[in-house]
Amino acid sequence: MGEIVHFYQTGTFTVGNRLLTPENRSGQASMGRKNALNSGHRACQGCGEALGARYAVDAAYRAVNGNLVAANATGCLEVFSTPYPETSWQLPWFHSLFGNTAAVATGMAAAYKVKARKAGRTPKEATRVIAMGGDGGTTDIGFGCLSGMFERNDDVLYICYDNEAYMNTGVQRSSATPPAARTATTQIAGEEPGNVWGQGKDVPLIAMAHGIPYVATATVADLRDLERKVQKAMSMHGARYIHILVPCPLGWGAASAKTVQLARLAQQTGIFPVFEAEYGHVTGVGHIRRQQPVEEYLKLQKRFAHLFGKRANPEVIARIQAMADRNIREYGLLEEENEAHPVAVQGDERAHTI
């Protein structure tokens, strides 16, 4: 049987690793961690993407004993980590174009397999490849290359850091932007202020539809869960996809100290369902102990400020609540005994991650 572990809250969102044996501690609690994304980068204070990338890449690095390279799409992560002539990356790192990261990573993986064969090693002993991009470079500009990578089952782990808009270029809408959210291109105007309803893409479900070996969602509120999923993905071969919610204080209009709290509320409200799947079937979900109302999540963000105050629109909040409730039902997020069956539902209140 596994070790029984008791976690204690200390008034923060942290967990004491000192309560665990060394082999059960997180990668970031180890003195031998890689620090693949080193200090000195230029991310904004409270950047969820910087936090998620550091944990994800370090977990991947540890899983393959350092035999790892990365391809990175244009976007916030690339810009703040590599202002010429500097870099914060402590592993071989390739900057691709905005939309071809999955294709570039596929080529890198193929090249390393050839090198392994010439060196007398098997393809599974080749250097491993991860690809990274934001929601713009993943769900929009790079969507075709990503689908091709899935369809070919190329041996790449693709990680999407989803901050729900094109943050690096001025907070424009992407296909991952939630309905009713204000961005530079979805202003507070018209009969339905903010981003329109009924658009966007649920890329984790699209990835599952390709039948690839592994798909997962995660948030920066549960970094142990994120590390575990990355390590599991790296233990497998073929196309794998992890979609990480990374709140953006600047684009969301939130306090920099609220990043982890926002990520946790996104999961606890049901707005962002946390799950993992293998070969197109959900194998596990992140259960919600106590569902939180969506207002608790929305009111912390200025991009939803128009839904509150004197001009509040309770009908829009009710529609967002209905979406969250639908996710909870479809994924079985509240009851462990219920088997999860995500279903694509037509209409505004379809199962959707925002």
XYZ file of C-alpha atoms in Angstrom:
354
model
C 0.000 0.000 0.000
C 1.078 3.577 -0.601
C 2.094 5.977 2.098
C -0.747 7.763 3.891
C -0.100 11.475 3.653
C -1.805 14.230 5.620
C -1.662 17.753 4.231
C -2.152 20.802 6.390
C -3.263 24.237 5.220
C -1.365 27.193 6.681
C -3.605 30.029 5.595
C -2.146 29.971 2.091
C -2.527 27.776 -0.974
C 0.690 25.870 -0.232
C 1.308 22.347 0.972
C 4.208 21.414 3.238
C 6.554 19.076 1.384
C 8.458 18.475 4.619
C 5.647 16.157 5.685
C 6.550 13.792 2.840
C 9.356 11.336 2.370
C 11.919 12.552 -0.217
C 10.698 10.193 -2.927
C 7.154 11.581 -2.610
C 8.079 15.260 -2.701
C 7.419 17.406 -5.734
C 10.140 18.099 -8.254
C 10.345 21.721 -7.153
C 10.966 20.617 -3.552
C 14.111 18.747 -4.602
C 17.537 20.358 -4.414
C 18.322 18.488 -7.626
C 15.595 20.156 -9.664
C 16.569 21.381 -13.105
C 15.220 24.946 -12.964
C 14.659 24.579 -16.710
C 13.059 28.035 -16.786
C 15.521 29.939 -14.652
C 15.093 33.185 -12.733
C 15.715 36.492 -14.457
C 13.008 36.228 -17.111
C 10.682 39.145 -17.746
C 7.254 37.696 -17.031
C 4.703 39.905 -15.314
C 4.307 39.631 -11.571
C 1.984 36.740 -10.780
C 2.239 35.242 -14.289
C 0.465 31.886 -14.324
C 2.232 30.831 -17.515
C 5.710 31.241 -16.006
C 4.653 29.139 -13.017
C 3.036 26.440 -15.134
C 5.941 26.242 -17.571
C 8.550 25.894 -14.859
C 6.737 23.020 -13.179
C 5.766 21.294 -16.418
C 9.187 21.438 -18.057
C 11.036 20.468 -14.878
C 8.693 17.490 -14.436
C 9.286 16.400 -18.045
C 13.035 16.832 -17.635
C 13.102 14.695 -14.504
C 10.912 12.009 -16.091
C 13.443 11.377 -18.891
C 16.625 12.006 -16.883
C 17.407 15.180 -18.781
C 17.167 13.680 -22.264
C 14.794 16.441 -23.389
C 14.508 19.280 -25.899
C 11.725 21.832 -26.368
C 10.034 23.681 -29.222
C 8.256 26.890 -28.271
C 5.743 28.921 -30.263
C 5.875 32.696 -30.472
C 3.947 34.211 -27.592
C 4.290 35.408 -24.020
C 6.414 32.468 -22.896
C 8.863 32.896 -25.762
C 9.046 36.677 -25.440
C 9.564 37.002 -21.703
C 12.042 34.113 -21.504
C 14.289 34.976 -24.457
C 14.807 38.723 -24.937
C 17.770 38.786 -27.325
C 20.601 38.093 -26.519
C 19.445 36.565 -23.216
C 17.620 33.366 -22.300
C 16.204 31.805 -19.154
C 16.067 28.299 -20.628
C 18.453 25.713 -19.215
C 17.807 23.011 -21.829
C 17.992 22.843 -25.659
C 15.171 25.131 -26.763
C 13.920 25.984 -30.263
C 11.790 28.993 -31.160
C 9.321 28.091 -33.896
C 6.897 30.346 -35.708
C 3.548 31.184 -34.150
C 1.630 28.478 -35.961
C 3.968 25.593 -36.769
C 5.242 24.463 -33.363
C 3.654 21.004 -33.554
C 5.129 20.464 -37.023
C 8.582 21.657 -35.921
C 8.474 19.391 -32.862
C 7.465 16.479 -35.106
C 10.525 17.081 -37.271
C 12.753 17.308 -34.221
C 11.416 14.002 -32.888
C 11.999 12.321 -36.252
C 15.563 13.644 -36.416
C 16.381 12.387 -32.930
C 15.042 8.940 -33.810
C 17.412 8.839 -36.794
C 20.307 9.892 -34.572
C 19.412 7.209 -32.047
C 19.295 4.534 -34.751
C 22.689 5.593 -36.115
C 24.085 5.397 -32.595
C 22.802 1.848 -32.198
C 19.935 2.773 -29.898
C 16.222 2.062 -30.261
C 13.743 4.807 -31.221
C 12.359 4.735 -27.679
C 15.819 5.658 -26.404
C 15.925 8.792 -28.558
C 15.925 12.284 -27.095
C 12.369 13.241 -26.153
C 10.585 16.327 -27.444
C 8.017 18.633 -25.896
C 6.209 21.427 -27.745
C 4.737 24.462 -26.024
C 2.404 27.286 -26.993
C -0.264 29.583 -25.687
C -3.927 29.301 -26.562
C -3.491 31.586 -29.577
C -0.680 29.526 -31.054
C -2.468 26.293 -30.154
C -6.220 26.655 -30.600
C -6.054 29.187 -33.437
C -2.931 29.740 -35.515
C -1.337 26.352 -34.927
C -4.503 24.269 -34.873
C -3.951 22.571 -38.240
C -0.385 21.516 -37.443
C -1.516 20.287 -34.022
C -4.308 18.165 -35.501
C -1.830 16.710 -37.979
C 0.512 15.792 -35.139
C -2.349 14.052 -33.360
C -3.534 12.250 -36.488
C -0.026 10.915 -37.241
C 0.482 10.021 -33.553
C 3.897 11.678 -33.567
C 5.999 11.111 -30.454
C 5.636 14.606 -28.994
C 4.104 15.971 -25.812
C 2.328 19.227 -26.657
C 1.567 21.549 -23.736
C -0.870 24.439 -24.134
C -0.607 27.243 -21.574
C -4.107 28.681 -21.767
C -4.521 32.272 -20.549
C -7.620 32.680 -22.722
C -6.490 35.453 -25.095
C -3.574 36.818 -27.114
C -1.948 38.444 -24.100
C 1.451 39.208 -25.652
C 0.011 41.378 -28.441
C -2.557 43.370 -26.470
C -5.199 41.012 -25.056
C -7.127 40.184 -28.216
C -9.753 37.449 -28.299
C -8.767 33.863 -29.115
C -10.929 30.781 -29.605
C -10.236 29.981 -25.942
C -11.666 33.292 -24.678
C -14.747 32.679 -22.517
C -18.146 34.125 -23.414
C -18.942 37.601 -22.071
C -15.273 38.365 -21.356
C -13.939 41.775 -22.291
C -10.835 41.879 -24.490
C -9.366 44.489 -26.823
C -11.437 43.007 -29.650
C -14.577 42.108 -27.658
C -15.483 45.373 -26.015
C -18.337 46.124 -23.638
C -20.826 47.198 -26.262
C -24.045 46.039 -27.876
C -26.826 43.838 -26.592
C -24.394 41.111 -25.456
C -21.280 42.937 -24.169
C -17.956 41.131 -24.252
C -17.089 37.988 -26.160
C -19.939 36.400 -28.092
C -21.581 33.149 -27.055
C -21.528 29.886 -28.961
C -17.999 30.165 -30.385
C -14.594 28.777 -29.484
C -12.986 25.353 -29.325
C -12.656 22.745 -26.599
C -9.248 21.488 -27.691
C -8.873 18.766 -25.009
C -12.052 17.114 -26.331
C -10.852 17.591 -29.911
C -7.567 15.949 -28.959
C -9.499 13.050 -27.420
C -11.448 12.650 -30.650
C -8.142 11.857 -32.394
C -7.754 8.808 -30.135
C -4.224 9.728 -29.048
C -2.546 7.955 -26.114
C -2.941 10.702 -23.506
C -4.882 13.934 -22.958
C -5.117 15.876 -19.713
C -6.141 19.221 -18.290
C -4.545 20.861 -15.268
C -4.225 24.191 -13.479
C -1.470 26.034 -11.644
C -3.552 25.673 -8.465
C -2.611 21.997 -8.128
C 1.035 21.751 -9.107
C 1.436 18.227 -7.769
C -1.337 17.101 -10.108
C 0.350 18.974 -12.953
C 3.706 17.325 -12.254
C 2.112 13.897 -12.067
C 0.336 14.299 -15.392
C 3.475 15.511 -17.158
C 5.473 12.617 -15.750
C 2.785 10.170 -16.843
C 2.715 11.686 -20.324
C 6.486 11.348 -20.608
C 6.256 7.676 -19.635
C 4.236 7.111 -22.818
C 5.063 7.406 -26.505
C 3.017 8.840 -29.336
C 1.081 12.092 -29.428
C 0.149 13.489 -26.028
C -1.580 16.738 -25.068
C -1.824 18.636 -21.765
C -3.952 21.789 -21.496
C -3.017 23.971 -18.507
C -5.098 26.906 -17.269
C -2.684 29.762 -16.476
C -4.439 32.947 -15.275
C -2.990 36.216 -16.596
C -3.202 39.110 -14.099
C -2.725 41.708 -16.838
C -5.197 40.332 -19.385
C -7.767 39.192 -16.838
C -7.603 42.391 -14.807
C -6.835 40.527 -11.613
C -4.489 41.127 -8.696
C -1.127 39.425 -9.213
C -1.500 37.702 -5.836
C -4.748 36.032 -6.964
C -3.336 33.824 -9.747
C -3.448 30.538 -7.854
C -6.779 31.381 -6.234
C -8.320 32.091 -9.639
C -7.040 28.812 -11.035
C -8.466 26.965 -8.060
C -11.850 28.685 -8.375
C -11.996 27.863 -12.087
C -11.776 24.200 -11.123
C -14.015 24.404 -8.045
C -16.822 26.147 -9.916
C -16.778 23.619 -12.750
C -15.849 26.276 -15.290
C -12.587 24.455 -16.038
C -13.009 20.665 -15.654
C -9.795 18.888 -14.674
C -9.488 15.378 -16.104
C -7.254 12.953 -17.957
C -7.999 10.549 -20.794
C -6.291 7.725 -22.648
C -7.102 6.751 -26.238
C -10.242 8.861 -26.310
C -11.747 7.770 -22.988
C -11.753 9.690 -19.699
C -9.823 7.738 -17.066
C -9.913 10.158 -14.156
C -11.282 13.527 -13.053
C -10.335 16.127 -10.475
C -13.248 15.967 -8.071
C -14.722 19.062 -6.481
C -15.178 18.808 -2.730
C -17.478 21.817 -2.495
C -18.755 23.559 -5.594
C -18.285 27.316 -5.605
C -20.690 29.705 -7.378
C -19.275 31.202 -10.552
C -19.646 34.719 -9.101
C -16.740 33.976 -6.757
C -14.532 33.419 -9.806
C -15.887 36.149 -12.066
C -15.889 39.040 -9.589
C -12.105 38.855 -9.119
C -11.534 39.759 -12.787
C -12.042 43.155 -14.407
C -12.766 41.488 -17.733
C -16.109 40.452 -16.196
C -16.711 43.691 -14.248
C -19.627 44.623 -16.509
C -21.573 41.655 -15.148
C -21.697 43.271 -11.703
C -22.499 46.688 -10.247
C -25.256 49.047 -11.394
C -25.454 47.530 -14.868
C -25.268 43.941 -13.663
C -26.761 41.282 -15.882
C -27.807 38.279 -13.774
C -28.997 36.437 -16.887
C -25.440 36.250 -18.257
C -24.115 35.032 -14.918
C -26.873 32.415 -14.895
C -25.794 31.211 -18.357
C -22.185 30.905 -17.199
C -23.391 29.021 -14.115
C -25.346 26.681 -16.370
C -22.183 25.948 -18.368
C -20.276 25.148 -15.186
C -23.098 22.923 -13.922
C -23.156 21.115 -17.262
C -19.429 20.384 -17.009
C -19.906 19.016 -13.507
C -22.679 16.682 -14.640
C -20.937 15.492 -17.800
C -17.586 14.800 -16.138
C -19.001 13.559 -12.816
C -16.933 16.099 -10.912
C -18.925 15.962 -7.670
C -19.527 12.236 -7.231
C -16.620 9.815 -7.349
C -18.786 6.838 -8.104
C -20.141 8.379 -11.306
C -18.278 7.430 -14.448
C -17.347 10.452 -16.554
C -18.845 10.734 -20.021
C -18.021 14.090 -21.669
C -20.577 14.904 -24.334
C -20.496 17.584 -26.996
C -23.746 19.491 -26.543
C -25.088 22.008 -29.009
C -26.126 25.497 -27.936
C -24.889 28.151 -25.540
C -24.889 25.912 -22.465
C -22.853 23.099 -24.067
C -20.000 21.555 -22.065
C -17.265 24.116 -22.502
C -14.099 25.191 -20.701
C -13.717 28.889 -20.097
